[in-house]
CSV table of C-alpha atoms and ligand atoms in Angstrom, one decimal:
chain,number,residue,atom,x,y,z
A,12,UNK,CA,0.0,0.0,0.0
A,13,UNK,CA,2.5,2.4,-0.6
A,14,UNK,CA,4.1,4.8,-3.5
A,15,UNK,CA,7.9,5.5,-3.0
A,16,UNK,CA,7.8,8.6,-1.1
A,17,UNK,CA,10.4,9.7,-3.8
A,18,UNK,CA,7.1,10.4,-6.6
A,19,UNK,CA,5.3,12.9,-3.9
A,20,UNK,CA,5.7,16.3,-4.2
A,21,UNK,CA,5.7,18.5,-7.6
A,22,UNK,CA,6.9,17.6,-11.0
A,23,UNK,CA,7.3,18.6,-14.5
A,24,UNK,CA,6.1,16.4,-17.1
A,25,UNK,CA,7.6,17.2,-20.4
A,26,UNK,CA,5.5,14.7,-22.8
A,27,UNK,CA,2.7,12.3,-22.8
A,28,UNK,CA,5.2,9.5,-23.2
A,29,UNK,CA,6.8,11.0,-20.0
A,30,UNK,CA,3.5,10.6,-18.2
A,31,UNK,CA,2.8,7.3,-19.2
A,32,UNK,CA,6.3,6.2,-17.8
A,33,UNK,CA,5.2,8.4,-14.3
A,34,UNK,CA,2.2,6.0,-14.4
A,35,UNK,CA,4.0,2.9,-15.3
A,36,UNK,CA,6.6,3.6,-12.5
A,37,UNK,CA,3.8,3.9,-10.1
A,38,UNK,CA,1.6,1.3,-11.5
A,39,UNK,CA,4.5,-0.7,-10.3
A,40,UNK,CA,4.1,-0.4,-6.9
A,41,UNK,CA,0.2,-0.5,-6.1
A,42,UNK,CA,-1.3,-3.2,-4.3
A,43,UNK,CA,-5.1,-4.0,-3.7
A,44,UNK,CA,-6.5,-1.2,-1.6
A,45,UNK,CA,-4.9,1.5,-3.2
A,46,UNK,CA,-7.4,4.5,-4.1
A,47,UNK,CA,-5.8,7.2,-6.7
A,48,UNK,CA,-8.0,10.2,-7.4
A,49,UNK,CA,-7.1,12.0,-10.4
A,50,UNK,CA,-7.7,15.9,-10.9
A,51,UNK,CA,-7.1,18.1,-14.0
A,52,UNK,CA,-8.8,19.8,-16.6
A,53,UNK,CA,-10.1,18.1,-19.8
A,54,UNK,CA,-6.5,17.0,-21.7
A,55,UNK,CA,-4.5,17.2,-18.7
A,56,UNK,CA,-3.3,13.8,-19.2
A,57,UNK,CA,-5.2,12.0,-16.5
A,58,UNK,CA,-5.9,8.8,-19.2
A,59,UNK,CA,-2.5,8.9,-20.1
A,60,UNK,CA,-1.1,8.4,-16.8
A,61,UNK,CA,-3.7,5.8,-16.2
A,62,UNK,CA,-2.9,3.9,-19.2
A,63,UNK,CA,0.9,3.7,-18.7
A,64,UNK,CA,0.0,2.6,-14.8
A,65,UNK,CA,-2.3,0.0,-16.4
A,66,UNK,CA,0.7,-1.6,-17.8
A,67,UNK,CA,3.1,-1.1,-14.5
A,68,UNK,CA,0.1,-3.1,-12.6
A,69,UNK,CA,0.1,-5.6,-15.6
A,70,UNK,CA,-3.4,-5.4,-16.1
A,71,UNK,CA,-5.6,-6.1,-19.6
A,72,UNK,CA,-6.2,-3.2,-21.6
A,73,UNK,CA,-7.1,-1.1,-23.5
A,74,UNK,CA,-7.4,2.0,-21.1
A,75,UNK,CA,-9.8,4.9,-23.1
A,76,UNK,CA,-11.0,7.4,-20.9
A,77,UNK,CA,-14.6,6.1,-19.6
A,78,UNK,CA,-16.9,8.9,-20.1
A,79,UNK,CA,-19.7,6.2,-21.3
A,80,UNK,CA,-19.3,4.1,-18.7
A,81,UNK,CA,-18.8,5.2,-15.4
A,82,UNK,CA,-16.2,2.0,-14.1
A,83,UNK,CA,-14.8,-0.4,-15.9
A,84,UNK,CA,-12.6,-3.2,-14.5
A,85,UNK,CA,-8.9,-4.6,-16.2
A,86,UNK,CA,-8.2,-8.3,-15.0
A,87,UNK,CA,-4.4,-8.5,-13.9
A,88,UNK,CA,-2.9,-10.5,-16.3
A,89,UNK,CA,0.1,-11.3,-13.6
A,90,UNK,CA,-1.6,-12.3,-10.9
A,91,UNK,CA,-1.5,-9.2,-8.8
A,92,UNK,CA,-5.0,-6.5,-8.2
A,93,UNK,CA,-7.4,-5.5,-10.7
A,94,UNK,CA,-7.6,-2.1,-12.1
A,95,UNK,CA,-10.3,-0.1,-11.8
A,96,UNK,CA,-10.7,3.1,-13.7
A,97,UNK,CA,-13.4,5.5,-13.0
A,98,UNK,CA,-14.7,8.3,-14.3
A,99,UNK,CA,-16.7,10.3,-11.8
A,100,UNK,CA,-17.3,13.6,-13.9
A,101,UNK,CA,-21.1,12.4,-14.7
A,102,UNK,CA,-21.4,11.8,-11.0
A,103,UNK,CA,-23.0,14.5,-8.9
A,104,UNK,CA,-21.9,13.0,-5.0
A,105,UNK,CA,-19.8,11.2,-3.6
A,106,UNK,CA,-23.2,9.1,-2.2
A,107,UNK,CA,-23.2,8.4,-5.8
A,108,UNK,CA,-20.0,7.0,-6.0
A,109,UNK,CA,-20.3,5.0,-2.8
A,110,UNK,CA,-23.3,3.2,-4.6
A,111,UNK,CA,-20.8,1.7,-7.5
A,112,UNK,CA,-20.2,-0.9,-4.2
A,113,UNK,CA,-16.5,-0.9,-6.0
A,114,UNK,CA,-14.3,-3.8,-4.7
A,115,UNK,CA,-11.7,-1.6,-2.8
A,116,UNK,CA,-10.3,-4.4,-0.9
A,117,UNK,CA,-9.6,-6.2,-3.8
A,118,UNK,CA,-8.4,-3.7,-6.4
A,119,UNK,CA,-6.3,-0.8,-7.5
A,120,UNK,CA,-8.9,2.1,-8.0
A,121,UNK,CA,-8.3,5.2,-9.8
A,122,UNK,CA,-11.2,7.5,-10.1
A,123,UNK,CA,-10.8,10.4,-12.7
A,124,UNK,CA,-12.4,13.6,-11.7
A,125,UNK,CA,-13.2,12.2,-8.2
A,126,UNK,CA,-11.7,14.6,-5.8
A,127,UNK,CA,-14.3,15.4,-3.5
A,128,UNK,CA,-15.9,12.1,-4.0
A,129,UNK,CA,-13.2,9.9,-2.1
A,130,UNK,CA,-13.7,10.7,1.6
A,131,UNK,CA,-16.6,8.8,0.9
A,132,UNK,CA,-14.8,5.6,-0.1
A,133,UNK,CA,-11.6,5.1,2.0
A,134,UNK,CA,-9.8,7.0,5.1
A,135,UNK,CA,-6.7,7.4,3.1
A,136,UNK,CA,-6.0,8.1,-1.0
A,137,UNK,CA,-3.4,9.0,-3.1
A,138,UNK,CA,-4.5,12.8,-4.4
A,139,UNK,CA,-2.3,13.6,-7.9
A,140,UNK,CA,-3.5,17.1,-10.0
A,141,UNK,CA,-2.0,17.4,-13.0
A,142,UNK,CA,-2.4,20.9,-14.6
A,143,UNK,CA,-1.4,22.2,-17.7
A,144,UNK,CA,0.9,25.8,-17.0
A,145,UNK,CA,-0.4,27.2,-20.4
A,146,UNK,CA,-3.6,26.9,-21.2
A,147,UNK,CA,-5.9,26.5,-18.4
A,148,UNK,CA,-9.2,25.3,-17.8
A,149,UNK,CA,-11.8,28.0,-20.2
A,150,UNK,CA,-9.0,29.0,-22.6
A,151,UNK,CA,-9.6,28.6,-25.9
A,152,UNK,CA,-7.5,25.3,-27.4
A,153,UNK,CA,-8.0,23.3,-30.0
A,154,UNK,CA,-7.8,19.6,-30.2
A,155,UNK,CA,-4.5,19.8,-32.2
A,156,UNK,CA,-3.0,21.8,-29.6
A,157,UNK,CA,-4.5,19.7,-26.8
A,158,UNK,CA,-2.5,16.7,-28.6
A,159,UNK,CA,0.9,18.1,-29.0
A,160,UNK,CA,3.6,17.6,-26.6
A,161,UNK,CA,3.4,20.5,-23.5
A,162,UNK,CA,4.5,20.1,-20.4
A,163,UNK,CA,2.2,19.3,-17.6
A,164,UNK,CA,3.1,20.2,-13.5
A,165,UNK,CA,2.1,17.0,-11.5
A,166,UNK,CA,1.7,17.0,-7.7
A,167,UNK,CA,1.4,13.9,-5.8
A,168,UNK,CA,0.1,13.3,-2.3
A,169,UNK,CA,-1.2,11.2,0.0
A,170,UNK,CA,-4.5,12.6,1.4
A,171,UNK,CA,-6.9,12.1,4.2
A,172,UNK,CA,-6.0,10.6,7.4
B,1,ATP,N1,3.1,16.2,-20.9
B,1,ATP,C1,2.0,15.5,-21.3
B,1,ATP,N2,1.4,14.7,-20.4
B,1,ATP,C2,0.2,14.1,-20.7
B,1,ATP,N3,-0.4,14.2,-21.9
B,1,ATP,C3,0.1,15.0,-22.8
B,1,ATP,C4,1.3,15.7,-22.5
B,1,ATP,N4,1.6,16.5,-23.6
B,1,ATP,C5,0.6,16.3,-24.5
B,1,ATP,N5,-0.3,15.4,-24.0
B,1,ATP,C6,-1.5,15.0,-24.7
B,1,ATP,O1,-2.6,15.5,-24.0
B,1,ATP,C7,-3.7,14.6,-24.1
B,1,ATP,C8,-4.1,14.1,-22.7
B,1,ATP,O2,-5.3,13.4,-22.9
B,1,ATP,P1,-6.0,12.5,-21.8
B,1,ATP,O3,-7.1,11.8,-22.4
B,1,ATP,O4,-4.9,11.7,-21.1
B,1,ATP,O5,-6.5,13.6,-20.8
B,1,ATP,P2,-7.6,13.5,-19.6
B,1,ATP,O6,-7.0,14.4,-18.5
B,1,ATP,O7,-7.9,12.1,-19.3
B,1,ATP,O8,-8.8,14.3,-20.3
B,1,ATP,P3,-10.4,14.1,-20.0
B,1,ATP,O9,-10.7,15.0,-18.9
B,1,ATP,O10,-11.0,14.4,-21.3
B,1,ATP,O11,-10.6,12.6,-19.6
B,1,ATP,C9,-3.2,13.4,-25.0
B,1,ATP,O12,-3.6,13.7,-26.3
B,1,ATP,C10,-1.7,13.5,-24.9
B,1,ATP,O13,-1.0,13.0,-26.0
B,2,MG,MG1,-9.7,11.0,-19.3
């Protein structure tokens, strides 16, 4: 149940391939009962880090980002926890949430768009933002832009009690 305290704190993120290998690192080291939350703006990368930790947990893809179905579940394909990526932005509570009945115990859950939400699952989470410095949520960008290599900030920490 634990992420090397070496990946909390702030970091710079210079490509999508960089933050697949962020998630891939940490995917690594996640055991069942680990809760991620995920926040960012739309295109802050919170699928790509979730698809690279996908492969560091050694679970079945493919990860797409779930907007049409709130959870969906990847079988390890090594033996070790289930993945369980969420995506909580359709979701107006965290009652809501808490009604999924998601197999904490048993799985690796990373809800995107979920902060909030968690208090109502677990005592303890893993809280990562990941913002984009240029760019911010309202601006006007283009998918084209959203696409291209940019640097994103990404802060890491473990939250509630
Ligand atoms: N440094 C970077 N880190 C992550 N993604 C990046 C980076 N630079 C560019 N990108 C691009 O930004 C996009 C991020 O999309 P992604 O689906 O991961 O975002 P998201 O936060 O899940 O968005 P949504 O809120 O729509 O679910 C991808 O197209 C990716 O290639
Ligand atoms: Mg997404």
């Amino acid at each position: 149940m634990s992420i090397d305290p070496a990946f909390l704190g702030r970091s710079e993120i210079a490509t999508a391939e960089a933050m697949e290998q962020l998630g891939f690192r940490i995917g690594e080291q996640l055991d069942a009962g680990d809760l991620l939350v995920l926040t960012g703006p739309l295109g802050a990368g919170k699928t790509t880090f979730t698809r690279g930790l996908a492969d560091g947990l050694g679970v079945r893809g493919p990860v797409q980002s779930p907007t049409f179905v709130i959870a969906r579940t990847h079988p390890s394909l090594v033996g070790r926890a289930p993945l369980v990526h969420v995506d909580a932005y359709r979701l107006g509570s965290g009652a809501e949430l808490d009604d999924l009945d998601l197999d904490l115990a048993r799985s690796v859950v990373v809800v995107e768009w979920g902060r909030g939400m968690a208090e109502e699952l677990a005592d303890a989470w893993w809280d990562i933002e990941l913002e984009r410095p240029v760019g911010s949520v309202g601006d006007d960008i283009d998918a084209s832009e959203l696409d291209a290599d940019a640097p994103r900030i990404v802060t890491i920490a473990r939250a509630g009690v």
